[in-house]
Structures are given as C-alpha cells and as structure tokens.
Amino acid sequence: MDQPNILEAQKLTKVYEDGLCALDHVSFSVKAGEIFCLLGDNGAGKTTTINLFLGFLNPTEGIPFINGIDVTKDPLAAKQHVAYLSDVVMLYPNFTARQNLDFFARLGGKNNLKREDYYNVLRQVGLQEKAFEQRLKGFSKGMRQKVGLAITIVKEAPAIILDEPTSGLDPKAANEFLAILHKLRAQGRAILISTHDIFRAKEISDTVGIMSEGKLLAVKTKAELEHENLEKLYLDYIQGKVAA
Amino acid sequence: MLKILLEKELRDIIYSTKFAITFAAAAVLVLLSFYVGIRNYQESIHEYENAKTTNAANIAAQTDWRQIQDRVFRKPQPLEILVNGVTNDVGRTTDMKSSGELNLINSRFSADPLFAVFRFLDLNFVFVIVFSLFAILFGYDAINGEKEAGTLKLVFSNRVSRASFILSKLLGSVLALGVPLLVPLLIGCLMLLGFGIPMSGLEWVRLGMVIVAGLLCFGVFLTLSIMISAMVARSSVSFLLSLVVWIFSVLIIPKGSVLLASQIASVPSIDAVETQKRKFSADQRQKWLEVTQQWFSSRMKSSASFSDSGFVNSMAAFQDSMQKVSEDARAEFYSRLDEDWRNKKDWQERWAFGISRVSPTAIFQIAAMNIAGTDVGMKFRYMQQLSRYREAFAETMRKKTGSSADYFRIVIRRFSGGQNDQEEKQKQLNPSEIPEFVEQPRGLGDTIAASLFDMGLLVILNAVFFGGAFAAFLKFDLR
Ligand SMILES: Nc1ncnc2c1ncn2[C@@H]1O[C@H](COP(=O)(O)OP(=O)(O)O)[C@@H](O)[C@H]1O
Ligand SMILES: [Mg+2]
C-alpha cells in the first residue's frame, strides 16, 4: 500500500460549547483505493468527525486534511477534492432526479455535462429509467439515496465521505449500494464511511475504526479482521474490556 | 457560482406546487380587487352623474333663485377605489349655501351598509394581507428548510461561499416571487384601460407609486422572514415567529397604535364640538330675531308701508349687513373651534401614525393612502376646496338674488309680492349659470412629498432586513 493519504485526521478534538467533548484526539488516514469505515454507536462522534472534514465545524484541536490541504486554513480549496453525502438526503423535492444531479454537478465544477451523461450516472447507481425525469417528491428513501450517490459520483473527487449511507435502505438497495462503492474503490477513490452497522462495516471496508464516546479505540485492517469476530471485538472495545 | 445558485433558487420556487397554488390565489385576488374596484367606480360614477342630473333638474324646475337648494357632489376618483382609505367614510354630498357651515353627508357606508361589510377587497388589502402572507410563506424556511432537507450541507460540501449562497437566496426569492406578482398587477392596469376608466397621466403615475410601495412592503416581509429563517434552526419555529410578526404587523400594531394614541393625546368628541356650534348658532339666531324685531318696530312707528319698494330695499340692505356681521362671527367662532379640534386631532394622528410605523404594512398603508389621496386629510382638503368654491357660488347667488342672506330669503319673498316677482315666475332657471365645482387633485410634487418619508422607510427596512439576513447567515450553523 504505497498510495498517498487522501483523507487524514490529525488528533482531531472537538469540545462543543456546552463543554461536551465529542471528539478526543482522533487520528486516522484513508488512502486512495481504500474504504475506511468509522464504526460506532449513536453519539460516538462519527458525524462530528465528518463535519470537521467539511469545515462545517472548527476543531478545538488538531487538523483535518483533504488531499494534503488543511481544511481549517482553506476550506473552499479543500472541498474541491471531496464529494459528500449527508445522513439526511431529502434533496430538492421539486426537481427531477436529473435536475438535482445537474445542480450539484455544476456546483462541483462539472459544467459541460449533457443530459445523456447524467442518465449514465443515474443508470450506474441503479435508478429505474422512468424515474430519471420524475420529481423527487414521490421517491422512496432508497431512490433518493441513489440520486445522492449519483451526486457524489458525478463530482469525480478523489475523496468521498458518506455519513450513514445504508441506514434506512432495504437489503437489496443496500447491496446495490455496496457494489457501487466497490466500483468507486477500484477507480482509486479514498472513501470514508460512517455506520453503526457492524456487519456492513466488515463486509465493505478495508479498514475499520471503532469509535466510542469520542475516542477512536482501534483501527483494524481487513487482514486483521479475517481471524477475529468483529462483533465481539466491537462490544469488548466499547465496554472497555480491551485496552485501546 | 452565484449564477448556478440563483438559477436553482428561481427554479426551486417556480416549480413548486406551493408556488403554483399561492401564486394563483394571489393573482386571482389582485384581478378581483381591480375588477371590484372598476365595478364600484362605474357604479359610483353612475350615482354621481344621476345625482348631478337630478340636482340640475330640481334647480331648472324652480323659477326663483332665492328658492333653489343646490347640492354639490364629490366626484369618485379611480384611485380612491383601488386604495379605499377613508373614502367610503367621507360624505359625498354637500348642501351648498352662501353662508353657514358646509357639511359632507351621505357617505358610501352610511348609504349602503352592505358595502361596508365587503369593504376589504381593494388593492390595499391585497398588498397588506395577501402579498405579505405570500412573502412569509416562502421566506420562513428559505434557509433552515434547506438545513432540514440536508441540502445545505450538500451545497456547502462544494466550493461555495456563504455570501454567494445567501445573496442568491435573497435575490432569487425576490425575483421568483416579485416578478410573477407584477403580471396580475399589469393585467389589472390593462383592465382599467379596457373598461375605459378615465385615468389621467398623473393618476397612472400615482397608481405606479402605489404598486412600487406595495412591492417594497412585500420585499420587507420577504427579507424579514428569510432573516428569521437564518436565525432559527428549525423551520417550524421560524414559521411561528414569522406568523407572529405578521399578526402584529397587520392586526395588532395598527389598532393598538390608535388606542395608545388616544390615551396619549385626547381629543374632544365631534359631538362635543357640534354641541358647542349648535349652541352658538342658537344664540345667534335669537340675537338676530331680537334685532330684527327692533328694526321692524322702529319701522312700524315711522308707519311706512310694507309694499313700498323703499321699504323692501332698506330691509334687504339691513339683512345684508346683519348677515355679514353674523356670518363673520359664526365663521370666526366655528373656525376657531374647528382649528382647535383639528390641532388636537392632528397631534393624536401624528402619535397614532408614528407608533403604527413599527409595522411595515402600516407604513405601506400610510404611503398608499397619501399617494391615492385617501388619507385622513382627505376630508379636510376637500372641504377647503369646497369653501373656496363657495365664494364663487355666493357671488353668483348675490348677483341673482340681490342678497346673500340665507335666513330670510323666504321672508323677503312674502313681503315683496310685486310686479317683478310675477315676471320672474314665468322664467325657468338655468342651472348651468351656477359655476361648477371641480375638485383639484393633489399635484405630483405634493403627492411625492406626502409619501416620501414612508417610501423611504420601506426602502430602508428592505435594506436593513436584507443586510440582517446576510449577516445572520454568515453565522448560521450549517450542520
Ligand atoms: N451542536 C452540538 N452541541 C453539543 N453537542 C453536540 C452537538 N452536536 C453533537 N453533539 C454531541 O456530540 C456527540 C457526538 O455526536 P455525533 O458526532 O453526531 O455522533 P454520531 O454521528 O456518531 O452519532 C453526541 O453526544 C452529541 O450529542
Ligand atoms: Mg451521525
């Protein structure tokens, strides 16, 4: 693995105004062609970590890097190298799938895409053909998630950050989703995913980071997990039976 | 970047079902207000013409100028009907006479109570109630709604500055909502043309000013509600806040300011003033009678004949001089009373309007009424013009009757049944010999001067809330 670090968290620490320490010196990195999974219960600090990468929050301490750019110093430049999908994906209900995609593609700097290009991306994420020109109003969560994924794909950024992308998806939709992620990995993207789903985490990721109460307790590679029971490991970690 | 965001904003609003429904409703109400206004105008102009014709016929049926009962009617103006203001509360008819107090009676509401029930549907109502609601309906979740839909984070995961986002939000909302509203307004103006409503160039300019003021008021609510949506995280809360602001602005502040002003600056009731006037007039009549009796008895002693033309002439002269003295005294007393009352009323109104200017819709209403000339000063200005006209009227009557006395016209007639009178009876009167009263509209300069302050306030409020929304969003928590 001699790939460069695309995403890097350096001792990220966040203390909220109310004094809550949501993140405590969290460090990890994601290389090109790697899927890194932040695994943790609700409230573990996953979204906080992601928000720091996107400059929605300023770290109390530490630095998030995207493609080597310090997000706290030049957030706008850093954001050119990352595609992001938030945990709430309502998108614009009055726009069609294609119009949603078109808007975000142009925001991401893709100005010359044609209708057919958008259709190709929408096909790629497995949205039914007849939904392409339908308003999102009537879309199911799974369909909206697909459009959301299309939005992250179309930007063609080296880093992709997905916050709880599979929560609320039915198994079939979730499987399709994972297939696309593998394709993206094959293209050499660095992918950071947060989830509270142990099985998905083991299934899709090259590296799993176990988070609890703002601390990154362990980072395990796929090879290390081959011989371990991740579920047991996870519970042990968050119950403090294994020293971090 | 701004262009992409602006384009999205326009589409997002115009494609929405919310827009389709609320815009259709607003458009229908605008057109309806023009239509109702036009019909009202046609009806009242018809009534006005009829009243004038009847009045002329009544005069023409008379043979003696001393017996006529001339009436002056207030001509309906097209703008009054689009911005009612106090129009329908001000009387439309005046019994014209050479002396004594002139009164306006027979207001639209007193003559047609049913009309009072439906008084609300004028252009003013549409601007105050409908447009402002339309604005907050789209403004309240402009920012926090995108946060709730997750699109805000999605947008800001790109190379987008906060300034360009909020700018596109504000400009986009103003364009996407304001420009469509111009369409029914312009159609309304075309309706005025189509129905052949006589509008002078000045009246078109004034209508244009009312529309500009209305759109400024709309802008205040739009920028204000966007500002609220950039200060509150949840759209349900900002909706409630915007609604509260709206209710205060439209319903509570205007009424409250009137109540408050009457507490601060009290004004004697119009009845109290009337009572004083009546008492003065009664005293005067009493004095008049006494003096006249003395005059008669002194004449009786000198035993002149009543039918003697010398007697008639000297009586007319006596009455004229009496008339002059008593009219001067009355005019002075009344005007002192009126002026005192007006001063107090003015003061109270100034308080009321001052306080009500906390509300943007009240500012608009004050501006619109001043532009249309239907503000609280309407009656006063009309009466001033009427008093000026009265001089011409009195002059005509003096020439026709040889006397300007009102009280004793009939007395003179009884005592002077001579030859001349017989001749006069044959001749019908020509009503067009009485000069016509034509109300002069406020000039453009006066109109601008009367509305400049409030127009300026609306512009400033737009700027303040625009800037406020901008500043609030720079600090807005995007997560
Ligand atoms: N704005 C905030 N102010 C205070 N505490 C917050 C704020 N946002 C999140 N938190 C707290 O920080 C912790 C981590 O939250 P989060 O990162 O959303 O967790 P996760 O995404 O892993 O479920 C939680 O305890 C949460 O309550
Ligand atoms: Mg989360």
PDB file of C-alpha atoms in Angstrom, chain B residues 342-479:
ATOM      1  CA  ARG B 342     -58.053  69.761  14.196  1.00  0.00           C
ATOM      2  CA  ASN B 343     -54.865  70.665  16.001  1.00  0.00           C
ATOM      3  CA  LYS B 344     -55.632  68.199  18.745  1.00  0.00           C
ATOM      4  CA  LYS B 345     -56.696  65.615  16.208  1.00  0.00           C
ATOM      5  CA  ASP B 346     -53.568  66.243  14.183  1.00  0.00           C
ATOM      6  CA  TRP B 347     -51.461  65.679  17.235  1.00  0.00           C
ATOM      7  CA  GLN B 348     -53.275  62.471  18.033  1.00  0.00           C
ATOM      8  CA  GLU B 349     -52.977  61.267  14.464  1.00  0.00           C
ATOM      9  CA  ARG B 350     -49.312  62.024  14.478  1.00  0.00           C
ATOM     10  CA  TRP B 351     -48.916  59.851  17.557  1.00  0.00           C
ATOM     11  CA  ALA B 352     -51.029  57.071  16.074  1.00  0.00           C
ATOM     12  CA  PHE B 353     -49.182  57.034  12.779  1.00  0.00           C
ATOM     13  CA  GLY B 354     -45.859  57.394  14.499  1.00  0.00           C
ATOM     14  CA  ILE B 355     -46.484  54.357  16.663  1.00  0.00           C
ATOM     15  CA  SER B 356     -48.033  52.339  13.861  1.00  0.00           C
ATOM     16  CA  ARG B 357     -44.914  52.772  11.758  1.00  0.00           C
ATOM     17  CA  VAL B 358     -43.417  49.945  13.777  1.00  0.00           C
ATOM     18  CA  SER B 359     -45.436  47.818  11.372  1.00  0.00           C
ATOM     19  CA  PRO B 360     -44.274  47.603   7.742  1.00  0.00           C
ATOM     20  CA  THR B 361     -47.823  47.097   6.493  1.00  0.00           C
ATOM     21  CA  ALA B 362     -48.922  50.232   8.344  1.00  0.00           C
ATOM     22  CA  ILE B 363     -46.096  52.166   6.699  1.00  0.00           C
ATOM     23  CA  PHE B 364     -47.268  50.907   3.342  1.00  0.00           C
ATOM     24  CA  GLN B 365     -50.862  51.819   4.098  1.00  0.00           C
ATOM     25  CA  ILE B 366     -49.921  55.326   5.131  1.00  0.00           C
ATOM     26  CA  ALA B 367     -47.852  55.722   1.970  1.00  0.00           C
ATOM     27  CA  ALA B 368     -50.517  54.250  -0.298  1.00  0.00           C
ATOM     28  CA  MET B 369     -53.287  56.406   1.145  1.00  0.00           C
ATOM     29  CA  ASN B 370     -51.156  59.508   0.850  1.00  0.00           C
ATOM     30  CA  ILE B 371     -50.391  58.684  -2.760  1.00  0.00           C
ATOM     31  CA  ALA B 372     -54.011  57.904  -3.601  1.00  0.00           C
ATOM     32  CA  GLY B 373     -55.215  60.940  -1.650  1.00  0.00           C
ATOM     33  CA  THR B 374     -57.443  58.836   0.582  1.00  0.00           C
ATOM     34  CA  ASP B 375     -55.559  59.557   3.781  1.00  0.00           C
ATOM     35  CA  VAL B 376     -57.149  61.084   6.861  1.00  0.00           C
ATOM     36  CA  GLY B 377     -56.559  64.567   5.432  1.00  0.00           C
ATOM     37  CA  MET B 378     -58.849  63.795   2.516  1.00  0.00           C
ATOM     38  CA  LYS B 379     -61.983  65.322   4.031  1.00  0.00           C
ATOM     39  CA  PHE B 380     -60.127  68.410   5.204  1.00  0.00           C
ATOM     40  CA  ARG B 381     -58.591  69.068   1.795  1.00  0.00           C
ATOM     41  CA  TYR B 382     -61.927  68.548   0.098  1.00  0.00           C
ATOM     42  CA  MET B 383     -63.685  70.918   2.492  1.00  0.00           C
ATOM     43  CA  GLN B 384     -61.012  73.547   1.887  1.00  0.00           C
ATOM     44  CA  GLN B 385     -61.621  73.375  -1.834  1.00  0.00           C
ATOM     45  CA  LEU B 386     -65.330  73.475  -1.202  1.00  0.00           C
ATOM     46  CA  SER B 387     -65.017  76.633   0.936  1.00  0.00           C
ATOM     47  CA  ARG B 388     -63.055  78.263  -1.841  1.00  0.00           C
ATOM     48  CA  TYR B 389     -65.714  77.277  -4.338  1.00  0.00           C
ATOM     49  CA  ARG B 390     -68.384  78.609  -2.024  1.00  0.00           C
ATOM     50  CA  GLU B 391     -67.098  82.141  -2.588  1.00  0.00           C
ATOM     51  CA  ALA B 392     -67.800  81.802  -6.309  1.00  0.00           C
ATOM     52  CA  PHE B 393     -71.173  80.281  -5.514  1.00  0.00           C
ATOM     53  CA  ALA B 394     -72.092  83.065  -3.094  1.00  0.00           C
ATOM     54  CA  GLU B 395     -71.057  85.681  -5.632  1.00  0.00           C
ATOM     55  CA  THR B 396     -73.348  84.138  -8.232  1.00  0.00           C
ATOM     56  CA  MET B 397     -76.238  83.987  -5.798  1.00  0.00           C
ATOM     57  CA  ARG B 398     -75.711  87.610  -4.804  1.00  0.00           C
ATOM     58  CA  LYS B 399     -75.975  88.626  -8.431  1.00  0.00           C
ATOM     59  CA  LYS B 400     -79.070  86.517  -8.969  1.00  0.00           C
ATOM     60  CA  THR B 401     -80.979  87.389  -5.812  1.00  0.00           C
ATOM     61  CA  GLY B 402     -79.551  90.720  -4.872  1.00  0.00           C
ATOM     62  CA  SER B 403     -78.866  89.358  -1.422  1.00  0.00           C
ATOM     63  CA  SER B 404     -76.590  86.867   0.165  1.00  0.00           C
ATOM     64  CA  ALA B 405     -78.843  86.268   3.129  1.00  0.00           C
ATOM     65  CA  ASP B 406     -79.993  82.727   3.677  1.00  0.00           C
ATOM     66  CA  TYR B 407     -82.114  83.043   6.804  1.00  0.00           C
ATOM     67  CA  PHE B 408     -84.611  85.484   5.453  1.00  0.00           C
ATOM     68  CA  ARG B 409     -84.975  84.653   1.840  1.00  0.00           C
ATOM     69  CA  ILE B 410     -88.479  83.406   2.388  1.00  0.00           C
ATOM     70  CA  VAL B 411     -89.380  86.412   4.485  1.00  0.00           C
ATOM     71  CA  ILE B 412     -88.352  88.724   1.708  1.00  0.00           C
ATOM     72  CA  ARG B 413     -90.452  86.821  -0.733  1.00  0.00           C
ATOM     73  CA  ARG B 414     -93.545  87.087   1.411  1.00  0.00           C
ATOM     74  CA  PHE B 415     -93.240  90.761   1.827  1.00  0.00           C
ATOM     75  CA  SER B 416     -92.391  91.588  -1.715  1.00  0.00           C
ATOM     76  CA  GLY B 417     -95.153  90.140  -3.864  1.00  0.00           C
ATOM     77  CA  GLY B 418     -94.749  92.846  -6.524  1.00  0.00           C
ATOM     78  CA  GLN B 419     -94.628  93.032 -10.296  1.00  0.00           C
ATOM     79  CA  ASN B 420     -91.063  91.820 -10.672  1.00  0.00           C
ATOM     80  CA  ASP B 421     -91.906  88.636  -8.937  1.00  0.00           C
ATOM     81  CA  GLN B 422     -94.718  87.833 -11.308  1.00  0.00           C
ATOM     82  CA  GLU B 423     -92.356  88.193 -14.245  1.00  0.00           C
ATOM     83  CA  GLU B 424     -89.698  86.052 -12.692  1.00  0.00           C
ATOM     84  CA  LYS B 425     -92.138  83.222 -12.209  1.00  0.00           C
ATOM     85  CA  GLN B 426     -92.505  82.739 -15.929  1.00  0.00           C
ATOM     86  CA  LYS B 427     -88.800  82.130 -16.445  1.00  0.00           C
ATOM     87  CA  GLN B 428     -87.240  78.746 -15.695  1.00  0.00           C
ATOM     88  CA  LEU B 429     -83.789  78.820 -14.125  1.00  0.00           C
ATOM     89  CA  ASN B 430     -80.727  77.678 -15.966  1.00  0.00           C
ATOM     90  CA  PRO B 431     -78.655  75.553 -13.548  1.00  0.00           C
ATOM     91  CA  SER B 432     -75.511  75.937 -15.633  1.00  0.00           C
ATOM     92  CA  GLU B 433     -75.363  79.557 -14.548  1.00  0.00           C
ATOM     93  CA  ILE B 434     -74.082  78.263 -11.214  1.00  0.00           C
ATOM     94  CA  PRO B 435     -70.351  77.677 -11.523  1.00  0.00           C
ATOM     95  CA  GLU B 436     -69.421  74.016 -11.445  1.00  0.00           C
ATOM     96  CA  PHE B 437     -67.335  72.590  -8.630  1.00  0.00           C
ATOM     97  CA  VAL B 438     -64.333  70.683  -9.890  1.00  0.00           C
ATOM     98  CA  GLU B 439     -62.106  69.011  -7.329  1.00  0.00           C
ATOM     99  CA  GLN B 440     -58.435  69.614  -7.987  1.00  0.00           C
ATOM    100  CA  PRO B 441     -56.304  66.508  -7.409  1.00  0.00           C
ATOM    101  CA  ARG B 442     -53.081  66.767  -5.476  1.00  0.00           C
ATOM    102  CA  GLY B 443     -50.179  67.574  -7.765  1.00  0.00           C
ATOM    103  CA  LEU B 444     -47.283  65.198  -8.328  1.00  0.00           C
ATOM    104  CA  GLY B 445     -44.975  67.263  -6.136  1.00  0.00           C
ATOM    105  CA  ASP B 446     -47.410  67.197  -3.215  1.00  0.00           C
ATOM    106  CA  THR B 447     -48.033  63.504  -3.716  1.00  0.00           C
ATOM    107  CA  ILE B 448     -44.341  62.722  -3.616  1.00  0.00           C
ATOM    108  CA  ALA B 449     -43.794  64.990  -0.648  1.00  0.00           C
ATOM    109  CA  ALA B 450     -46.657  63.332   1.231  1.00  0.00           C
ATOM    110  CA  SER B 451     -45.341  59.821   0.654  1.00  0.00           C
ATOM    111  CA  LEU B 452     -41.589  60.318   0.539  1.00  0.00           C
ATOM    112  CA  PHE B 453     -40.985  59.620   4.214  1.00  0.00           C
ATOM    113  CA  ASP B 454     -42.847  56.323   4.234  1.00  0.00           C
ATOM    114  CA  MET B 455     -41.451  55.202   0.896  1.00  0.00           C
ATOM    115  CA  GLY B 456     -38.013  55.946   2.288  1.00  0.00           C
ATOM    116  CA  LEU B 457     -38.800  53.926   5.411  1.00  0.00           C
ATOM    117  CA  LEU B 458     -39.824  50.947   3.290  1.00  0.00           C
ATOM    118  CA  VAL B 459     -36.616  51.155   1.291  1.00  0.00           C
ATOM    119  CA  ILE B 460     -34.578  51.356   4.495  1.00  0.00           C
ATOM    120  CA  LEU B 461     -36.398  48.382   6.034  1.00  0.00           C
ATOM    121  CA  ASN B 462     -35.688  46.351   2.907  1.00  0.00           C
ATOM    122  CA  ALA B 463     -32.032  47.223   3.186  1.00  0.00           C
ATOM    123  CA  VAL B 464     -31.923  46.501   6.921  1.00  0.00           C
ATOM    124  CA  PHE B 465     -33.517  43.059   6.642  1.00  0.00           C
ATOM    125  CA  PHE B 466     -31.526  42.224   3.531  1.00  0.00           C
ATOM    126  CA  GLY B 467     -28.351  43.039   5.437  1.00  0.00           C
ATOM    127  CA  GLY B 468     -29.712  41.323   8.536  1.00  0.00           C
ATOM    128  CA  ALA B 469     -30.385  38.114   6.625  1.00  0.00           C
ATOM    129  CA  PHE B 470     -26.934  38.322   5.122  1.00  0.00           C
ATOM    130  CA  ALA B 471     -25.236  38.816   8.480  1.00  0.00           C
ATOM    131  CA  ALA B 472     -27.326  36.134  10.164  1.00  0.00           C
ATOM    132  CA  PHE B 473     -26.406  33.570   7.546  1.00  0.00           C
ATOM    133  CA  LEU B 474     -22.697  34.248   7.889  1.00  0.00           C
ATOM    134  CA  LYS B 475     -23.076  32.951  11.443  1.00  0.00           C
ATOM    135  CA  PHE B 476     -25.602  30.242  10.618  1.00  0.00           C
ATOM    136  CA  ASP B 477     -24.766  26.713  11.788  1.00  0.00           C
ATOM    137  CA  LEU B 478     -24.734  24.691   8.587  1.00  0.00           C
ATOM    138  CA  ARG B 479     -24.893  21.270  10.242  1.00  0.00           C
TER     139      ARG B 479
END
